[in-house]
Amino acid sequence: MQDSILEHIEKLLHSPALPEFPAEADKEDKLHAIHNYLVTLRTTLNAFATGDLQFPVDIHGVIAGRLKALQANLMHLTWQIQQVAAGDFTQRVDFMGEYAAAFNSMVTQLDNALTSLRQKEEELTKLTEALRVEIAEKEEALAVLRKKEAQFKHLAEHDALTGVLNRRSFYELACAEFKRAEEKGYPCSLAIIDIDFFKQINDTCGHLQGDDVLRHITKTIKSSLRHGGIIGRYGGDEFVVLLPGLDLKTTKKIVDRLRKQVAQAPFKTSTGTIHMTVSIGLAYVMPQHGLCQDTIFFKSVIKTADNALYAAKEAGRNCLVTLSHCAQQDNVTGKE
Amino acid sequence: MDTLPRKYAFNWDVIGTDVQEARPALGLYTSFEVYRLLQFTLRDVLESRYGTKAADDIFREAGTLAGKAFFERYCADATDIPSLVKTIQQEFRTLGIGIVRFEKTDTKTMTFQLTVDEDLDCSGLPDTSDHICVYDEGFIKGILDSFTGKDFTVQEVDCWCSGARTCRFKATLT
């Protein structure tokens, strides 16, 4: 009997399978108590071993007490790790020997690494900010440069006195427009406008007043070209106007209206009124296929308009003479 | 209920404002046996007069009062649960009340679980299967109530006297 009891206790301690309670010892109450205690102990240890730290320890005595202490330590460690995970690096363990040293070392190193990372992040943020400021400054400088560049471009393309295109820019635009007119097959006219007796204005009123007159004329030309058109200063007191896409009748109507408006809009100065008239030579062009591609063609159009202007002056000034670029036939309009 | 004016309404002044001066030779501390002598004789009398449950209730209520006073004196600077936990751990250790360790702090459900090792009230007591740390229950409740402004129920779920070698408390909103 004693042997079977001892053998049963030994199995409870060592055997993986739970042994049956020995039938012959069924009346031994103390053995029942020890059996139940050891079964509970096995179940509790198994729960702990598989990670169930919340498993209730329902037995008493020194072994159970140690087991509860171990359970409390493990649960507290779990809590401390959760605190570290939440960013509390002040957590330290002062129990569980080597584990405590390892835990504390890990948290310290984590803290140091994160502090270092934070410092680097701060440095990076400062650098980014500095870079942002530098980029903003450069963008500002670039904007100033672009503005200057636009101003220079405008100055390079426009006449400083009147603000209309200068001769070179007018040539470029006009050439492009003739090319487009040829491709699309629409007509294109070029007028040269000359202020009659402008030299006299300069001589009697002075060159500064002469400049004012040029600006005044420019304004009048611009306002009368309501249908659009490209205006340029050809030189001295001569202006050029390109009118694309209009038939001859309409073109003549517009250009002659311009002439009349100049005559009807004298320039008023502090000392008196300056009456002006203009002579206009108009070259009407129905572009020929292939001819408009080069500057020779354009120069020939200028020549036609020039001839027309010469004819207008010959006809007594303050009039419009139109020449078809191909036929070069005189057609004087508005002789007053 | 006595109609005479109260004599023992607690505040920190009633226990002496200058303890150093009061005990220049013996100092601040005494044996924890003396503390227990006072506590357990008082329990004895209270239990004899009013029964075990009433004695426990009185002790728990006194613990709550003490916990609130403790909070005001030692924990008033705590701004959040982690800082409160740290303060409690530090002051319990410094004052020799016990070694506090938290096992759960769920601020969403306001559920806390903590253990007190080497508890002043019960460590080393015989394994009687009883939970006797009712004063601690009240004490912890007093701290948590003061900090959160809410009403907590604190229950001792494991006690040295039930063989745990450490006392475990669970605090939940009432």
XYZ file of C-alpha atoms in Angstrom:
510
model
C 0.000 0.000 0.000
C 2.759 2.413 0.995
C 4.610 1.565 -2.201
C 1.594 2.267 -4.383
C 1.069 5.627 -2.628
C 4.682 6.619 -3.141
C 4.552 5.387 -6.728
C 1.394 7.488 -7.308
C 3.035 10.620 -5.885
C 6.100 9.972 -8.007
C 3.913 9.699 -11.139
C 2.137 12.916 -10.207
C 5.519 14.601 -10.062
C 7.157 13.026 -13.122
C 4.664 11.430 -15.496
C 3.399 13.563 -18.436
C 0.013 11.799 -18.193
C -2.109 12.334 -15.124
C -2.148 9.057 -13.142
C -5.374 7.487 -11.866
C -5.883 7.718 -8.112
C -4.949 4.313 -6.654
C -8.168 2.508 -5.739
C -6.600 0.786 -2.771
C -5.879 4.198 -1.172
C -9.317 5.641 -1.753
C -9.945 6.077 1.955
C -6.691 7.997 2.550
C -7.930 11.622 2.923
C -4.434 13.081 3.179
C -3.446 11.360 -0.056
C -6.540 12.836 -1.713
C -5.465 16.308 -0.508
C -1.910 15.819 -1.776
C -3.258 14.412 -5.072
C -5.561 17.411 -5.569
C -2.794 19.836 -4.629
C -0.346 18.323 -7.087
C -2.961 18.157 -9.860
C -3.736 21.871 -9.339
C -0.027 22.646 -9.240
C 0.523 20.781 -12.530
C -2.412 22.641 -14.163
C -1.193 26.017 -12.897
C 2.388 25.427 -14.009
C 1.151 24.268 -17.386
C -0.913 27.460 -17.756
C 2.108 29.612 -16.874
C 4.354 27.608 -19.197
C 1.959 28.243 -22.098
C 1.778 31.964 -21.381
C -1.462 32.268 -19.435
C -0.200 34.583 -16.710
C -3.695 35.405 -15.454
C -4.393 31.805 -14.432
C -5.664 31.938 -10.832
C -3.476 30.215 -8.271
C -5.989 28.611 -5.937
C -3.623 26.695 -3.669
C -1.791 27.709 -0.543
C 1.549 26.990 1.013
C 5.101 27.866 0.295
C 5.181 26.479 -3.268
C 1.960 28.290 -4.169
C 3.321 31.434 -2.560
C 6.482 31.333 -4.686
C 4.363 30.593 -7.729
C 2.185 33.633 -6.999
C 5.273 35.788 -6.538
C 6.585 34.595 -9.900
C 3.180 35.290 -11.465
C 3.112 38.803 -9.980
C 6.639 39.484 -11.214
C 5.859 38.320 -14.736
C 2.639 40.306 -14.885
C 4.409 43.391 -13.635
C 7.160 42.894 -16.193
C 4.516 42.676 -18.896
C 3.057 45.950 -17.659
C 6.484 47.583 -17.596
C 7.178 46.483 -21.172
C 3.817 47.970 -22.187
C 4.863 51.254 -20.563
C 8.168 51.190 -22.451
C 6.272 50.482 -25.671
C 4.144 53.548 -24.894
C 7.329 55.640 -24.640
C 8.122 55.599 -20.913
C 11.852 54.897 -20.842
C 12.177 55.561 -17.130
C 10.898 52.041 -16.377
C 13.430 49.960 -14.441
C 13.218 46.481 -12.939
C 14.683 45.830 -9.508
C 13.751 42.168 -9.156
C 14.386 38.913 -11.056
C 18.169 39.124 -11.091
C 19.812 38.848 -14.512
C 16.544 39.549 -16.275
C 16.349 42.905 -14.499
C 19.871 43.837 -15.589
C 19.121 42.848 -19.193
C 15.795 44.710 -19.188
C 17.298 47.854 -17.702
C 20.167 47.772 -20.173
C 17.741 47.342 -23.091
C 15.541 50.243 -21.971
C 18.572 52.484 -21.415
C 19.904 51.696 -24.874
C 16.493 52.220 -26.413
C 16.243 55.539 -24.623
C 19.701 56.581 -25.821
C 18.978 55.464 -29.381
C 15.673 57.310 -29.439
C 17.228 60.429 -27.886
C 19.905 60.316 -30.551
C 17.272 59.843 -33.247
C 15.278 62.750 -31.869
C 18.384 64.958 -31.898
C 19.068 63.941 -35.481
C 15.458 64.608 -36.378
C 15.732 68.062 -34.808
C 18.943 68.727 -36.740
C 17.260 67.495 -39.901
C 14.269 69.722 -39.235
C 16.570 72.706 -38.744
C 18.448 71.854 -41.946
C 15.181 71.462 -43.824
C 14.029 74.819 -42.525
C 17.328 76.444 -43.523
C 17.045 74.838 -46.942
C 13.480 76.033 -47.269
C 14.555 79.586 -46.433
C 17.412 79.348 -48.932
C 15.098 78.027 -51.631
C 12.627 80.826 -50.903
C 15.425 83.384 -51.165
C 16.627 81.848 -54.409
C 13.096 81.753 -55.799
C 12.697 85.387 -54.863
C 15.977 86.240 -56.591
C 14.905 84.161 -59.586
C 11.588 86.027 -59.751
C 13.480 89.336 -59.748
C 15.748 87.977 -62.488
C 12.767 86.799 -64.531
C 11.146 90.200 -64.134
C 14.373 91.875 -65.237
C 14.681 89.434 -68.105
C 11.138 90.247 -69.190
C 11.940 93.947 -68.930
C 15.104 93.496 -71.003
C 13.197 91.413 -73.524
C 10.557 94.110 -73.773
C 13.219 96.782 -74.139
C 14.950 94.697 -76.817
C 11.742 94.175 -78.763
C 10.058 97.518 -78.362
C 10.751 101.077 -79.226
C 11.731 102.932 -76.079
C 9.953 106.141 -77.061
C 6.571 104.906 -78.280
C 6.329 101.439 -76.779
C 5.402 99.763 -80.084
C 7.556 97.041 -81.661
C 10.921 98.096 -82.949
C 11.863 97.421 -86.527
C 13.638 94.115 -85.938
C 10.852 92.631 -83.845
C 8.240 93.868 -86.276
C 10.133 92.140 -89.100
C 10.181 88.863 -87.198
C 6.499 88.968 -86.333
C 5.474 90.163 -89.744
C 7.495 87.416 -91.482
C 5.821 84.817 -89.281
C 2.424 86.317 -90.011
C 3.016 86.263 -93.800
C 4.031 82.631 -93.520
C 0.883 81.799 -91.594
C -1.221 83.791 -94.084
C 0.305 81.772 -96.913
C -0.401 78.473 -95.140
C -3.988 79.423 -94.371
C -4.485 81.247 -97.653
C -5.712 84.590 -96.384
C -4.572 88.068 -97.450
C -2.231 90.271 -95.486
C -1.591 93.996 -95.809
C 1.294 96.169 -94.747
C 1.021 99.923 -94.323
C 3.793 102.469 -93.861
C 2.623 105.614 -92.096
C 4.629 108.795 -92.405
C 3.913 111.987 -90.450
C 3.658 114.859 -92.860
C 6.207 117.603 -92.313
C 7.378 116.162 -89.029
C 10.746 117.893 -89.431
C 8.957 121.218 -89.171
C 7.413 120.203 -85.874
C 10.841 119.314 -84.520
C 12.283 122.534 -85.839
C 9.576 124.805 -84.487
C 8.505 123.072 -81.316
C 11.717 121.287 -80.355
C 12.640 117.619 -80.304
C 11.037 116.967 -76.921
C 7.719 118.178 -78.233
C 8.407 116.117 -81.349
C 8.750 113.049 -79.151
C 5.401 113.866 -77.539
C 3.846 114.100 -80.965
C 5.222 110.664 -81.868
C 3.694 109.210 -78.697
C 0.397 110.960 -79.470
C 0.331 109.547 -82.990
C 1.123 106.076 -81.635
C -1.848 106.295 -79.310
C -4.112 107.355 -82.154
C -2.914 104.497 -84.388
C -3.488 101.960 -81.612
C -6.989 103.219 -80.848
C -8.044 103.209 -84.461
C -6.874 99.622 -85.109
C -9.789 98.038 -83.302
C -9.597 94.890 -85.356
C -6.095 94.156 -84.236
C -2.910 94.357 -86.190
C 0.767 94.580 -85.494
C 2.255 98.042 -85.031
C 5.943 98.908 -85.249
C 8.124 101.960 -85.494
C 9.924 101.784 -88.791
C 12.272 104.656 -88.003
C 12.138 108.431 -87.416
C 8.570 109.537 -88.010
C 7.514 106.384 -89.833
C 5.337 103.596 -88.463
C 4.439 100.233 -89.971
C 1.218 98.363 -89.489
C 0.461 94.773 -90.500
C -3.175 93.836 -90.967
C -3.645 90.129 -91.610
C -6.800 88.319 -92.711
C -8.778 91.261 -94.062
C -9.959 91.825 -97.622
C -8.775 94.873 -99.506
C -11.935 96.880 -99.011
C -11.965 96.433 -95.245
C -8.249 97.079 -94.974
C -8.502 100.318 -96.865
C -11.442 101.390 -94.764
C -9.534 100.805 -91.529
C -6.332 102.446 -92.665
C -8.096 105.482 -94.069
C -10.080 105.829 -90.849
C -6.725 105.886 -89.077
C -5.525 108.650 -91.355
C -8.668 110.705 -90.676
C -8.417 110.216 -86.930
C -4.873 111.547 -86.909
C -6.033 114.603 -88.809
C -8.966 115.064 -86.416
C -6.920 114.637 -83.238
C -4.499 117.522 -82.972
C -1.903 117.455 -80.230
C -2.517 120.061 -77.555
C 0.457 121.607 -75.771
C 0.738 124.337 -73.161
C 1.702 126.772 -75.896
C -0.834 125.799 -78.532
C -2.248 123.056 -80.730
C -0.248 121.092 -83.275
C -2.253 119.825 -86.228
C -0.895 116.756 -87.943
C -1.616 114.628 -90.947
C -0.143 111.379 -92.181
C 0.566 109.871 -95.572
C 0.064 106.159 -95.854
C 1.397 103.621 -98.342
C -0.475 100.335 -98.259
C 0.747 97.080 -99.833
C -2.055 94.559 -100.218
C -0.723 91.008 -100.490
C -2.452 87.795 -101.437
C 0.433 85.513 -100.541
C 1.727 83.203 -103.272
C 2.551 79.678 -102.324
C 6.227 79.372 -101.404
C 7.057 83.023 -101.798
C 6.465 84.048 -98.212
C 9.110 81.819 -96.690
C 12.029 84.193 -97.053
C 12.992 87.700 -96.069
C 13.433 88.688 -99.697
C 9.687 88.393 -100.132
C 9.071 90.498 -97.032
C 11.496 93.165 -98.200
C 9.689 93.270 -101.503
C 6.431 93.908 -99.662
C 8.099 96.761 -97.770
C 9.293 98.076 -101.079
C 5.728 97.984 -102.466
C 4.404 99.842 -99.400
C 7.262 102.324 -99.701
C 6.366 102.943 -103.329
C 2.762 103.494 -102.301
C 3.869 105.957 -99.613
C 6.001 107.804 -102.120
C 2.966 108.031 -104.374
C 0.865 109.347 -101.475
C 3.396 112.063 -100.801
C 3.513 112.838 -104.480
C -0.267 113.102 -104.449
C -0.033 115.930 -101.914
C 0.210 114.052 -98.579
C -2.569 113.306 -96.050
C -3.807 110.461 -98.168
C -3.692 106.700 -98.552
C -2.252 105.005 -101.628
C -2.769 101.291 -102.017
C -0.723 99.006 -104.214
C -1.429 95.383 -104.793
C 1.851 93.645 -104.181
C 1.562 91.629 -107.410
C 0.082 94.203 -109.755
C 1.539 97.249 -107.994
C -1.377 99.351 -109.196
C -1.811 102.791 -107.636
C -5.044 103.460 -105.919
C -5.151 106.805 -104.128
C -7.745 107.224 -101.379
C -8.715 110.147 -99.208
C -6.935 112.912 -100.980
C -8.256 116.013 -99.325
C -24.394 59.271 17.400
C -22.734 61.643 19.874
C -24.021 65.200 19.662
C -20.771 66.702 20.970
C -18.564 68.514 18.480
C -16.120 66.242 16.653
C -12.753 65.728 18.229
C -10.910 63.620 15.656
C -11.825 65.023 12.244
C -8.651 64.215 10.320
C -6.167 66.613 8.877
C -2.398 66.386 8.846
C -2.055 68.833 11.737
C -3.752 66.532 14.227
C -0.841 64.115 14.042
C 1.712 66.847 14.777
C 3.208 69.419 12.473
C 6.831 68.964 13.525
C 7.524 65.324 14.061
C 11.288 65.904 14.294
C 10.795 68.141 17.265
C 8.333 65.735 18.828
C 10.788 62.809 18.772
C 14.276 64.268 18.762
C 15.856 61.120 20.153
C 13.696 58.332 18.695
C 13.208 59.854 15.263
C 10.504 59.396 12.660
C 10.106 55.633 12.566
C 8.885 52.851 14.781
C 8.673 49.103 14.526
C 6.089 47.762 12.100
C 5.087 45.399 14.927
C 3.898 48.422 16.870
C 1.904 49.551 13.857
C 0.320 46.141 13.619
C -0.202 46.016 17.362
C -2.268 49.160 17.105
C -4.114 47.994 14.002
C -4.903 44.493 15.112
C -5.942 45.419 18.630
C -8.212 48.014 17.147
C -9.623 45.406 14.751
C -10.134 43.105 17.728
C -12.170 45.668 19.629
C -14.136 46.812 16.579
C -14.937 43.240 15.611
C -15.946 42.355 19.177
C -18.263 45.330 19.377
C -19.676 45.540 15.863
C -18.925 42.252 14.133
C -16.359 41.330 11.454
C -18.107 42.977 8.495
C -18.626 46.271 10.311
C -15.026 46.208 11.537
C -13.806 45.673 7.987
C -16.079 48.441 6.680
C -14.773 50.871 9.282
C -11.186 49.988 8.427
C -11.856 50.333 4.704
C -13.459 53.743 5.223
C -10.522 54.860 7.351
C -8.224 53.629 4.584
C -10.134 55.746 2.037
C -9.752 58.811 4.242
C -6.041 58.078 4.595
C -5.670 57.494 0.831
C -7.228 60.882 0.091
C -4.956 62.600 2.612
C -1.974 60.715 1.161
C -2.907 61.833 -2.357
C -3.202 65.474 -1.353
C 0.133 65.419 0.433
C 2.209 63.260 -1.897
C 0.531 62.868 -5.276
C -1.058 66.223 -6.035
C 1.552 66.957 -8.731
C 0.730 63.830 -10.748
C -0.623 64.839 -14.139
C -1.417 61.468 -15.652
C -1.674 57.797 -14.761
C 2.028 57.009 -15.418
C 3.191 59.864 -13.203
C 0.663 58.854 -10.526
C 1.922 55.266 -10.654
C 5.523 56.452 -10.280
C 4.676 58.666 -7.332
C 2.743 55.904 -5.559
C 5.575 53.417 -6.117
C 8.161 55.865 -4.849
C 6.246 57.084 -1.789
C 5.038 53.624 -0.732
C 8.636 52.459 -0.775
C 10.013 55.559 0.965
C 7.374 55.442 3.686
C 7.720 51.684 4.122
C 4.118 50.945 3.198
C 5.037 48.283 0.646
C 6.536 47.632 -2.759
C 3.913 48.543 -5.339
C 3.909 47.054 -8.792
C 1.230 47.593 -11.387
C 0.027 44.738 -13.527
C -2.694 46.530 -15.496
C -3.546 50.160 -16.131
C -6.412 50.396 -18.578
C -7.310 54.058 -18.812
C -10.136 53.363 -21.255
C -12.099 51.181 -18.864
C -10.409 52.705 -15.797
C -9.392 49.302 -14.555
C -6.233 48.850 -12.548
C -4.509 45.837 -11.076
C -1.571 46.150 -8.746
C 0.348 44.161 -6.220
C 1.883 45.226 -2.944
C 4.853 43.193 -1.757
C 6.053 43.343 1.823
C 2.713 44.924 2.677
C 2.715 46.796 5.971
C -0.621 45.332 6.974
C -0.232 41.673 6.171
C 3.165 40.455 5.021
C 4.305 37.537 7.124
C 0.887 36.859 8.631
C -0.221 33.230 8.947
C -1.827 31.621 5.899
C -5.445 31.761 6.981
C -7.153 31.850 3.578
C -8.587 35.245 4.525
C -8.245 38.546 2.677
C -7.508 41.028 5.399
C -6.084 44.118 3.666
C -9.313 46.100 3.810
C -7.440 49.205 4.982
C -5.263 48.962 1.832
C -8.382 48.564 -0.295
C -9.704 51.818 1.100
C -6.295 53.488 0.823
C -5.971 52.698 -2.878
C -9.575 53.726 -3.474
C -8.882 57.075 -1.746
C -5.935 57.757 -4.064
C -7.778 56.773 -7.250
C -10.960 58.636 -6.286
C -8.959 61.781 -5.574
C -6.989 61.577 -8.812
C -9.866 60.800 -11.156
C -12.770 62.450 -9.351
C -14.643 59.182 -9.838
C -15.859 56.489 -7.489
C -13.757 53.314 -7.476
C -14.293 49.930 -5.946
C -11.059 48.270 -4.877
C -10.964 44.610 -4.037
C -8.111 42.536 -2.724
C -8.054 39.451 -4.942
C -4.981 37.792 -3.468
C -3.477 38.241 -0.013
C -0.402 37.132 1.881
C -2.834 35.548 4.293
C -4.149 33.389 1.468
C -0.661 32.193 0.688
C 0.206 34.698 -2.027
C 3.310 36.274 -0.462
C 2.134 39.392 -2.233
C -1.168 41.248 -2.090
C -3.045 41.861 -5.333
C -5.717 44.512 -5.732
C -8.145 45.128 -8.532
C -9.697 48.570 -8.936
C -12.728 49.217 -11.123
C -15.218 52.045 -11.470
C -18.155 51.576 -9.153
